Coordinates of C-alpha atoms and ligand atoms in Angstrom, one line a residue:
M1 CA 7.8 32.2 -18.1
E2 CA 5.4 29.5 -17.1
H3 CA 3.7 30.0 -13.6
N4 CA 4.5 27.1 -11.5
L5 CA 6.1 25.8 -8.4
A6 CA 9.6 26.1 -9.6
N7 CA 9.4 29.7 -10.6
D8 CA 6.7 31.5 -8.7
E9 CA 6.9 33.2 -5.3
L10 CA 5.8 30.8 -2.7
N11 CA 3.9 31.1 0.7
V12 CA 6.4 28.4 2.0
T13 CA 10.2 28.5 2.2
R14 CA 12.2 26.7 -0.4
P15 CA 14.7 24.0 0.4
A16 CA 18.3 25.5 1.0
W17 CA 20.1 23.0 -1.3
N18 CA 19.7 22.3 -5.0
H19 CA 19.5 19.0 -7.0
Q20 CA 23.2 19.4 -7.9
R21 CA 24.0 17.8 -4.6
L22 CA 21.8 14.7 -5.0
V23 CA 23.0 11.4 -6.6
P24 CA 20.2 9.2 -7.7
R25 CA 21.3 6.3 -5.4
I26 CA 17.6 5.2 -5.1
V27 CA 15.5 4.2 -7.9
H28 CA 11.8 4.1 -6.8
I29 CA 9.2 2.3 -8.7
G30 CA 5.6 3.5 -8.3
C31 CA 5.8 7.3 -7.7
G32 CA 2.1 7.3 -6.3
A33 CA 0.7 9.6 -3.6
F34 CA 2.0 7.4 -0.6
H35 CA 5.7 7.3 -1.7
R36 CA 5.7 11.1 -2.2
A37 CA 4.2 11.8 1.3
H38 CA 6.4 9.0 3.0
Q39 CA 9.7 7.6 1.9
A40 CA 10.6 10.7 -0.4
L41 CA 9.7 13.1 2.7
Y42 CA 12.1 10.9 5.1
L43 CA 14.8 11.6 2.6
H44 CA 13.9 15.3 2.4
H45 CA 14.2 15.5 6.2
L46 CA 17.5 13.8 6.1
L47 CA 18.8 16.1 3.4
E48 CA 17.5 19.2 5.6
T49 CA 19.5 17.9 8.6
S50 CA 22.8 16.3 7.1
D51 CA 24.9 16.6 4.2
S52 CA 23.7 13.3 2.8
D53 CA 23.6 13.2 -1.0
W54 CA 21.0 10.3 -1.4
G55 CA 18.6 11.2 -4.1
I56 CA 15.8 9.5 -5.9
C57 CA 15.1 8.6 -9.5
E58 CA 11.4 8.1 -9.7
V59 CA 9.8 5.6 -12.2
N60 CA 6.3 5.1 -13.0
L61 CA 5.5 2.2 -15.2
M62 CA 1.8 2.4 -15.4
S63 CA -1.0 4.3 -16.7
A64 CA -1.5 7.5 -18.4
S65 CA -1.8 9.3 -15.2
G66 CA 1.8 7.9 -14.1
K67 CA 3.3 9.2 -17.2
L68 CA 1.6 12.8 -16.6
L69 CA 2.9 12.8 -13.2
V70 CA 6.4 12.4 -14.5
E71 CA 6.0 15.2 -16.9
Q72 CA 4.6 17.5 -14.2
L73 CA 7.4 16.7 -12.0
R74 CA 9.9 17.6 -14.7
Q75 CA 8.0 20.7 -15.3
Q76 CA 8.5 22.1 -11.9
D77 CA 12.1 21.1 -11.4
L78 CA 11.2 17.8 -9.6
L79 CA 9.9 19.9 -6.7
Y80 CA 6.7 19.1 -5.1
S81 CA 4.7 19.8 -1.9
V82 CA 3.5 17.6 1.0
T83 CA 0.7 19.1 3.1
E84 CA 0.4 17.5 6.6
K85 CA -3.3 17.9 7.7
G86 CA -3.8 18.0 11.5
A87 CA -7.2 18.3 13.0
E88 CA -6.3 21.8 13.8
Q89 CA -3.3 22.8 11.6
N90 CA -1.5 22.4 8.3
D91 CA 2.3 22.0 7.8
V92 CA 3.6 22.3 4.3
H93 CA 6.7 21.0 3.0
L94 CA 8.5 21.7 -0.3
V95 CA 10.2 18.4 -1.0
A96 CA 13.5 18.4 -3.1
A97 CA 14.7 14.8 -2.8
I98 CA 14.1 13.8 -6.4
K99 CA 17.0 14.0 -8.9
E100 CA 15.1 12.5 -12.0
A101 CA 11.7 11.2 -13.0
L102 CA 11.2 8.4 -15.7
H103 CA 8.4 6.6 -17.6
P104 CA 8.8 4.1 -20.3
A105 CA 6.6 6.0 -22.7
L106 CA 9.0 9.1 -22.4
D107 CA 12.6 7.4 -21.8
G108 CA 12.0 3.8 -23.5
H109 CA 12.5 0.6 -21.5
N110 CA 16.3 1.0 -21.9
G111 CA 16.3 4.3 -20.1
I112 CA 14.8 2.7 -17.2
I113 CA 16.8 -0.4 -17.4
E114 CA 20.0 1.8 -17.5
A115 CA 18.9 3.8 -14.4
L116 CA 18.4 0.5 -12.4
A117 CA 21.7 -0.9 -13.8
R118 CA 24.2 2.2 -13.3
P119 CA 26.6 1.6 -10.4
E120 CA 25.3 4.2 -8.2
T121 CA 21.9 2.7 -7.8
A122 CA 22.1 1.1 -4.5
I123 CA 18.4 0.6 -3.5
V124 CA 15.5 -0.2 -5.6
S125 CA 12.3 0.5 -3.5
L126 CA 8.8 -0.2 -4.4
T127 CA 5.2 1.0 -3.8
V128 CA 3.4 -0.8 -6.7
T129 CA 0.2 -1.9 -4.7
E130 CA -0.3 -5.3 -3.5
K131 CA -1.1 -6.6 -7.1
G132 CA 2.2 -5.1 -8.5
Y133 CA 4.2 -8.1 -7.2
C134 CA 2.4 -10.4 -9.5
T135 CA 2.2 -13.2 -6.7
Q136 CA -0.5 -15.5 -5.5
G137 CA -1.1 -17.6 -2.6
A138 CA 0.0 -17.9 1.1
N139 CA 3.6 -18.1 0.3
G140 CA 3.6 -15.3 -2.2
E141 CA 4.8 -17.3 -5.2
L142 CA 5.1 -15.7 -8.7
D143 CA 1.9 -16.1 -10.6
A144 CA 3.1 -17.3 -13.9
D145 CA -0.3 -16.8 -15.4
N146 CA -0.3 -13.1 -14.5
T147 CA -0.7 -11.2 -17.8
L148 CA 2.3 -8.8 -17.2
I149 CA 4.5 -11.9 -16.2
K150 CA 3.6 -13.9 -19.4
H151 CA 4.6 -10.8 -21.3
D152 CA 7.8 -10.5 -19.5
I153 CA 8.6 -14.1 -20.1
A154 CA 8.1 -13.8 -23.7
H155 CA 10.0 -10.4 -23.9
P156 CA 12.5 -10.3 -20.9
M157 CA 14.5 -7.3 -22.4
T158 CA 11.5 -5.0 -22.7
P159 CA 9.6 -6.0 -19.7
K160 CA 6.3 -4.6 -18.4
S161 CA 6.1 -5.5 -14.6
A162 CA 8.0 -3.9 -11.9
I163 CA 9.4 -7.5 -11.2
G164 CA 10.4 -7.8 -14.9
F165 CA 12.4 -4.6 -14.9
I166 CA 14.2 -5.6 -11.8
V167 CA 15.2 -8.9 -13.2
E168 CA 16.4 -7.5 -16.3
A169 CA 18.4 -4.7 -14.6
L170 CA 20.1 -7.3 -12.2
R171 CA 20.9 -9.5 -15.3
V172 CA 22.6 -6.4 -16.8
R173 CA 24.4 -5.6 -13.6
R174 CA 25.8 -9.3 -13.3
E175 CA 27.0 -9.3 -16.8
R176 CA 28.8 -5.9 -16.5
G177 CA 30.2 -7.0 -13.1
V178 CA 28.3 -4.2 -11.2
A179 CA 27.3 -5.0 -7.5
P180 CA 23.7 -5.8 -6.9
F181 CA 21.3 -3.4 -5.3
T182 CA 18.9 -3.9 -2.3
V183 CA 15.2 -4.3 -3.2
L184 CA 13.0 -2.6 -0.6
S185 CA 9.3 -3.1 -0.7
C186 CA 7.2 -0.5 1.0
D187 CA 3.7 -2.0 0.2
N188 CA 1.2 -3.3 2.7
L189 CA 2.1 -6.8 2.5
R190 CA 2.7 -9.6 5.1
D191 CA 6.5 -10.3 5.0
N192 CA 6.8 -8.0 1.9
G193 CA 10.6 -8.6 1.7
H194 CA 9.9 -12.2 1.2
V195 CA 7.2 -11.5 -1.4
A196 CA 9.3 -9.2 -3.4
R197 CA 12.2 -12.0 -3.3
A198 CA 9.8 -14.8 -4.3
A199 CA 8.6 -12.7 -7.2
V200 CA 12.1 -11.6 -8.4
V201 CA 13.8 -14.9 -8.0
G202 CA 10.7 -16.8 -9.2
L203 CA 10.8 -14.8 -12.4
A204 CA 14.6 -15.0 -12.9
Q205 CA 14.2 -18.8 -12.5
L206 CA 12.0 -19.0 -15.4
R207 CA 14.6 -17.1 -17.4
D208 CA 17.9 -18.4 -16.3
T209 CA 18.8 -20.5 -13.3
A210 CA 22.3 -19.2 -12.8
L211 CA 20.9 -15.7 -12.7
A212 CA 18.2 -16.7 -10.2
H213 CA 20.9 -18.4 -8.0
W214 CA 23.1 -15.0 -8.3
I215 CA 20.3 -13.1 -7.2
D216 CA 19.3 -15.3 -4.4
E217 CA 22.9 -15.2 -3.3
N218 CA 23.6 -11.6 -3.6
V219 CA 20.5 -9.5 -3.5
T220 CA 18.7 -8.6 -0.2
F221 CA 15.2 -8.0 0.2
P222 CA 14.5 -6.3 3.5
S223 CA 11.0 -6.2 4.8
S224 CA 9.5 -2.7 6.1
M225 CA 6.5 -1.8 7.7
V226 CA 5.2 1.6 6.3
D227 CA 2.6 3.8 7.9
R228 CA 1.0 7.0 7.0
I229 CA -2.6 7.7 5.9
V230 CA -2.4 9.4 2.4
P231 CA -5.7 9.6 0.7
A232 CA -6.0 9.8 -3.1
V233 CA -5.8 13.6 -4.2
T234 CA -9.0 15.1 -5.1
D235 CA -9.9 18.5 -6.6
E236 CA -10.8 19.7 -3.2
T237 CA -7.1 18.8 -2.0
Q238 CA -5.7 20.5 -4.9
Q239 CA -7.7 23.7 -4.2
E240 CA -6.4 23.5 -0.6
I241 CA -2.6 23.0 -1.7
R242 CA -3.0 26.0 -4.0
A243 CA -4.2 28.2 -1.3
L244 CA -1.4 27.3 0.9
L245 CA 1.5 27.4 -1.4
G246 CA 0.1 30.4 -3.6
V247 CA 0.4 28.5 -6.6
E248 CA -0.7 25.2 -8.3
D249 CA 1.0 22.1 -7.5
P250 CA -0.4 19.1 -9.7
C251 CA 2.2 16.8 -7.9
G252 CA 1.2 17.9 -4.4
V253 CA -0.2 15.4 -1.8
A254 CA -2.1 15.8 1.6
C255 CA -1.8 13.4 4.4
E256 CA -2.0 12.9 8.3
P257 CA 0.8 14.2 10.3
F258 CA 1.7 10.6 11.7
R259 CA 4.3 8.7 10.0
Q260 CA 6.2 5.5 10.8
W261 CA 8.7 3.4 9.1
V262 CA 10.1 0.3 10.5
I263 CA 12.8 -1.3 8.2
E264 CA 14.8 -4.5 8.5
D265 CA 18.4 -3.3 8.3
K266 CA 19.7 -5.8 5.7
F267 CA 21.1 -3.6 2.8
V268 CA 23.9 -5.0 0.5
N269 CA 24.9 -1.6 -1.0
G270 CA 24.6 1.1 1.6
R271 CA 21.5 3.0 2.8
P272 CA 20.6 6.5 3.8
E273 CA 20.8 7.3 7.7
W274 CA 16.9 7.1 7.9
D275 CA 17.4 6.4 11.6
R276 CA 18.4 10.1 12.0
V277 CA 15.0 11.3 10.9
G278 CA 12.6 8.8 12.8
A279 CA 12.7 5.6 10.9
Q280 CA 13.4 2.6 13.1
L281 CA 16.1 0.3 11.8
V282 CA 15.4 -3.4 13.4
A283 CA 16.6 -7.1 12.9
D284 CA 13.0 -8.3 12.7
V285 CA 10.0 -6.3 11.2
A286 CA 7.6 -9.0 11.3
P287 CA 5.7 -8.1 14.6
F288 CA 5.4 -4.5 13.4
E289 CA 4.2 -5.5 10.0
M290 CA 1.5 -7.9 11.5
M291 CA 0.4 -5.4 14.1
K292 CA -0.2 -2.7 11.5
L293 CA -1.6 -4.9 8.8
R294 CA -4.1 -6.5 11.3
M295 CA -5.0 -3.7 13.6
L296 CA -4.9 -0.6 11.3
N297 CA -5.5 -2.2 7.9
G298 CA -7.8 -4.7 9.2
S299 CA -10.1 -2.2 11.0
H300 CA -9.7 0.2 7.9
S301 CA -11.1 -2.5 5.5
F302 CA -13.7 -3.3 7.9
L303 CA -14.8 0.3 8.1
A304 CA -14.5 0.6 4.4
Y305 CA -16.8 -2.1 3.3
L306 CA -19.5 -1.6 5.9
G307 CA -18.9 2.0 6.0
Y308 CA -19.6 2.4 2.2
L309 CA -22.7 -0.1 2.4
G310 CA -23.9 1.9 5.4
G311 CA -23.7 5.3 3.3
C312 CA -20.4 6.6 4.7
E313 CA -18.3 8.5 2.2
T314 CA -15.0 8.7 4.2
I315 CA -13.4 6.9 7.3
A316 CA -13.8 10.2 9.4
D317 CA -17.7 9.8 8.6
T318 CA -17.6 6.1 9.8
M319 CA -16.0 7.4 13.1
Q320 CA -18.9 9.7 13.6
L321 CA -21.1 6.7 14.2
P322 CA -20.6 5.5 17.7
T323 CA -21.3 1.8 16.8
Y324 CA -18.9 1.8 14.1
R325 CA -16.2 3.2 16.4
Q326 CA -16.8 0.7 18.9
A327 CA -16.8 -2.2 16.4
A328 CA -13.5 -0.8 15.0
L329 CA -11.9 -0.9 18.5
A330 CA -13.4 -4.2 19.4
L331 CA -12.1 -5.6 16.1
M332 CA -8.6 -4.4 17.0
M333 CA -8.5 -5.3 20.7
Q334 CA -10.8 -8.6 20.9
E335 CA -9.9 -10.1 17.6
Q336 CA -6.6 -8.9 16.1
A337 CA -4.6 -8.1 19.2
P338 CA -4.6 -11.6 20.7
T339 CA -3.2 -13.0 17.3
L340 CA 0.0 -10.7 17.9
S341 CA 3.1 -11.5 19.9
M342 CA 4.9 -8.2 20.2
P343 CA 8.2 -7.1 21.5
E344 CA 8.5 -5.9 25.1
G345 CA 7.3 -2.2 25.5
I346 CA 4.7 -2.0 22.7
D347 CA 1.3 -1.2 24.2
L348 CA -1.5 -2.5 21.8
Q349 CA -4.3 -0.7 23.7
A350 CA -2.5 2.6 23.4
Y351 CA -1.9 1.8 19.6
A352 CA -5.5 1.1 19.1
N353 CA -6.6 4.2 20.8
Q354 CA -4.3 6.3 18.6
L355 CA -5.7 4.6 15.3
I356 CA -9.1 5.6 16.4
E357 CA -7.9 9.1 16.7
R358 CA -6.2 8.9 13.5
F359 CA -9.3 7.7 11.7
S360 CA -11.4 10.5 13.2
N361 CA -9.2 13.2 11.9
P362 CA -11.7 15.5 10.1
S363 CA -9.4 17.1 7.8
L364 CA -8.6 13.9 6.0
R365 CA -11.2 12.8 3.5
H366 CA -9.9 9.3 3.1
R367 CA -12.8 7.7 1.0
T368 CA -14.1 4.2 1.9
Q369 CA -14.2 3.3 -1.7
Q370 CA -10.4 3.9 -2.0
I371 CA -9.7 1.6 0.8
A372 CA -12.3 -1.0 -0.5
M373 CA -10.3 -1.4 -3.7
D374 CA -8.3 -4.6 -4.4
G375 CA -10.0 -6.5 -1.6
S376 CA -8.8 -9.7 -3.2
Q377 CA -5.3 -8.8 -2.6
K378 CA -5.8 -7.3 0.9
L379 CA -8.1 -9.7 2.9
P380 CA -5.8 -12.5 3.4
Q381 CA -3.3 -10.6 5.3
R382 CA -5.7 -8.2 7.0
W383 CA -8.4 -10.7 8.1
L384 CA -8.0 -14.4 7.2
D385 CA -4.8 -15.2 9.1
S386 CA -6.6 -14.0 12.2
V387 CA -9.8 -15.9 11.3
R388 CA -7.6 -19.0 11.2
Y389 CA -6.1 -18.2 14.5
H390 CA -9.7 -18.0 16.1
L391 CA -10.8 -21.2 14.3
L392 CA -7.9 -22.9 15.9
H393 CA -8.4 -21.6 19.2
G394 CA -12.4 -21.8 19.2
S395 CA -12.5 -18.0 20.0
D396 CA -15.0 -15.3 18.7
C397 CA -14.3 -13.4 15.8
R398 CA -17.8 -12.0 14.7
H399 CA -16.3 -8.6 13.8
L400 CA -13.9 -10.4 11.1
M401 CA -16.8 -12.6 9.8
L402 CA -19.1 -9.4 9.4
G403 CA -16.1 -7.8 7.6
I404 CA -15.9 -10.9 5.2
A405 CA -19.7 -10.7 4.7
G406 CA -19.3 -6.9 4.0
W407 CA -16.8 -7.6 1.3
M408 CA -18.9 -10.3 -0.3
R409 CA -21.8 -7.8 -0.2
Y410 CA -19.6 -5.0 -1.7
V411 CA -18.2 -6.9 -4.6
L412 CA -21.8 -7.4 -5.9
G413 CA -21.2 -4.0 -7.2
Q414 CA -24.7 -2.5 -5.9
N415 CA -25.3 -0.5 -2.8
E416 CA -28.1 -0.7 -0.4
R417 CA -30.1 1.4 -2.4
G418 CA -29.8 -0.8 -5.3
E419 CA -27.5 1.8 -7.3
A420 CA -24.7 0.1 -9.3
F421 CA -20.9 1.1 -8.7
D422 CA -17.6 -0.2 -10.1
V423 CA -15.8 -2.9 -8.1
V424 CA -12.1 -2.1 -8.6
D425 CA -10.0 -5.2 -8.1
P426 CA -7.6 -7.5 -10.2
L427 CA -10.1 -10.4 -9.9
S428 CA -13.1 -8.0 -10.7
A429 CA -14.0 -10.3 -14.0
T430 CA -14.0 -13.4 -11.7
L431 CA -16.1 -11.7 -9.2
H432 CA -18.4 -10.4 -11.5
D433 CA -18.8 -13.8 -13.1
I434 CA -19.6 -15.3 -9.8
N435 CA -22.2 -12.7 -9.1
Q436 CA -24.0 -13.2 -12.5
H437 CA -23.9 -17.0 -12.4
T438 CA -24.8 -18.0 -8.9
P439 CA -28.0 -17.4 -7.1
E440 CA -27.9 -14.8 -4.4
G441 CA -27.4 -16.4 -0.8
D442 CA -25.6 -19.6 0.2
A443 CA -24.6 -20.7 -3.3
R444 CA -22.9 -17.5 -4.0
I445 CA -21.1 -17.4 -0.6
R446 CA -19.7 -20.9 -1.5
A447 CA -18.7 -19.7 -5.0
L448 CA -16.8 -16.7 -3.6
L449 CA -15.1 -18.9 -0.9
A450 CA -13.9 -21.1 -3.7
V451 CA -11.7 -18.4 -5.0
R452 CA -8.5 -20.3 -3.7
T453 CA -6.0 -17.4 -4.0
I454 CA -8.1 -15.5 -1.4
F455 CA -9.6 -18.1 1.0
G456 CA -7.0 -20.9 0.4
D457 CA -8.4 -24.5 0.6
D458 CA -9.0 -24.7 4.3
L459 CA -11.5 -22.1 5.0
P460 CA -14.1 -23.3 2.5
A461 CA -13.6 -26.8 3.8
N462 CA -14.4 -25.7 7.4
P463 CA -18.2 -26.3 7.9
G464 CA -18.3 -24.1 10.9
F465 CA -16.8 -21.2 9.3
V466 CA -19.0 -21.5 6.2
S467 CA -22.3 -21.7 8.1
H468 CA -21.3 -18.8 10.4
L469 CA -20.6 -16.7 7.3
Q470 CA -23.8 -17.7 5.6
Q471 CA -25.7 -16.5 8.8
V472 CA -24.0 -13.4 9.1
Y473 CA -24.2 -12.5 5.2
A474 CA -28.0 -13.2 5.4
Q475 CA -28.4 -10.8 8.4
L476 CA -26.4 -8.2 6.6
C477 CA -28.5 -8.4 3.6
Q478 CA -31.7 -8.5 5.4
H479 CA -31.0 -5.6 7.8
G480 CA -28.3 -3.5 6.3
A481 CA -25.0 -2.7 7.3
R482 CA -25.6 -0.1 9.8
A483 CA -27.9 -2.4 11.7
A484 CA -25.4 -5.4 11.5
V485 CA -22.6 -3.3 12.9
A486 CA -24.9 -2.1 15.8
S487 CA -25.8 -5.8 16.6
L488 CA -22.2 -6.6 17.0
N489 CA -22.2 -4.7 20.1
Q490 CA -25.5 -6.2 21.5
E491 CA -24.5 -9.9 21.0
P492 CA -23.0 -11.8 24.2
K493 CA -19.5 -12.4 24.0
Ligands
NAI501 P1 -1.6 5.6 -5.9 O1 -2.5 5.0 -6.7 O2 -1.2 7.0 -5.8 O3 -0.1 5.0 -6.5 C1 0.0 3.5 -6.9 C2 1.5 3.6 -7.8 O4 1.6 2.2 -8.0 C3 1.5 4.3 -8.9 O5 2.7 5.0 -9.2 C4 1.2 3.2 -9.9 O6 1.8 3.3 -11.2 C5 2.0 2.1 -9.4 N1 1.4 0.9 -9.8 C6 0.0 0.5 -9.8 N2 -0.2 -0.8 -10.1 C7 1.1 -1.2 -10.6 C8 1.5 -2.5 -11.2 N3 0.7 -3.6 -11.3 N4 2.9 -2.6 -11.6 C9 3.7 -1.3 -11.1 N5 3.4 -0.2 -10.5 C10 2.0 -0.2 -10.3 O7 -1.5 4.6 -4.6 P2 -0.7 5.0 -3.3 O8 -1.5 5.8 -2.3 O9 0.6 5.6 -3.4 O10 -0.7 3.4 -2.6 C11 0.4 2.6 -3.3 C12 0.5 1.5 -2.3 O11 1.4 2.0 -1.1 C13 -0.6 0.9 -1.5 O12 -1.1 0.0 -2.3 C14 0.0 0.3 -0.3 O13 0.7 -0.9 -0.4 C15 1.1 1.2 0.0 N6 0.7 2.1 1.1 C16 -0.3 3.3 0.9 C17 -0.7 4.1 1.9 C18 -1.8 5.2 1.8 O14 -2.2 5.7 2.7 N7 -1.9 5.6 0.6 C19 -0.1 3.8 3.2 C20 0.8 2.7 3.6 C21 1.1 2.0 2.3
CS2_502 C1 -5.5 1.5 3.3 C2 -4.1 1.9 3.5 O1 -5.8 1.8 1.1 C3 -6.0 1.0 2.1 O2 -6.2 -0.2 1.8 O3 -6.1 0.7 4.4 O4 -3.5 2.3 2.5 C4 -3.8 2.8 4.8 O5 -4.2 4.2 4.5 C5 -2.4 2.7 5.0 O6 -1.7 1.4 5.2 C6 -2.0 3.5 6.3 O7 -0.6 3.4 6.5

């Protein structure tokens, strides 16, 4: 018999229930590290403490690694581990919330569409990264020029994008008279429910207006704020997991102990009692989403670009530098907190202090380069809405300005020692082109600002904003990231 997590003696307790009990009422698209350590673990805790029968059908659509993960999950009876790494101790959970796992290369398009279309599927949840929604612009409209979307328009019954699969499955459900499902986005996007709706209805509209109308009327797209720091798994993490479990777990993930999930309570076909295991079900998620995107993700991206340029491999490394720590806190409290309007009882100073502590967790090796990925998709909601707020109010936002300059310097694909690295971003070809064909300095800044899907029309047209950015960028290039971050704390407010 093969040695694996399903068969071997383990150092941790096995769940008391088996998969027979589970009904795959949730189909989750994007079984990445985050989903395994967050939504699947919430459900696991619910199964632990109640007689709930909600289970997950995992779907990966992309990449060879997504297919491999599905194969590995199947090999170990759909069990895997989550290791919560505190500064001082580790807690390991063996998760048994998955009922099945699918990939188009293994199960065919039809296998996935049928899973989405079967009557027991009540929720389709998503962690497909910001780019997986195939939208653009401030209102998150469907990008009809996106390669995947072009394909799905031409071949709607054998789609490639997550959005295409959802539209086709809803078409089948409507045709069969099966009730619709809820689409629950769990990605770091501003108003993620609205973005998911715009993408799904937008694609359906290009196909069949009656279908688009039916979806718009019958499907709900609750927004959710999701939070837990889950770094990509490295060989080192794998070895740690092996030592803790006593056996290898290629599907295992490690993360911080903190977790939060705030969900808009708007489900058309039922939902698990997530509130019994710590999720907050609320009427309006927007303030929580905004708080998290601007304070956590906004400072994360700042630390990622300026930290990487300054030679820090991980976020915890940046927290070792007092000037970076101070800048992250100042960015949160002076430049992001004033843009938020929070329900009573939320203490933003306490939230910021807790974030600094979470970022400092020495056991988490969250690489600055991982967070720096896909900046073109992240900047608008993390920084640029706040910059607009400060431009309108005439208030100081020099940390955000240095962040933007840091991103512009980063996308050159060359570190401060002149060594080249890959810029991973859906717009990497455009960014590369700009860097190749415009001279370094003000012209390049203008060319980068002209990428409309990131900066819109207003920011490049604001002379005060452009000249401030040119000045900050020049200083960053001349003195380097560490000096630029240190100088933030010296300038008068
Ligand atoms: P990951 O790289 O482990 O997984 C990404 C998943 O998205 C994979 O299943 C992949 O197949 C899928 N995917 C990627 N591009 C896609 C596309 N165009 N269409 C369909 N599926 C696609 O990344 P991870 O850590 O799971 O993060 C995924 C997302 O979860 C993030 O982008 C973010 O929005 C959200 N998130 C992540 C957190 C973290 O700390 N890792 C915390 C909070 C939210
Ligand atoms: C990070 C987030 O990769 C990134 O861009 O900022 O994934 C961050 O770790 C999570 O949002 C924390 O919940």
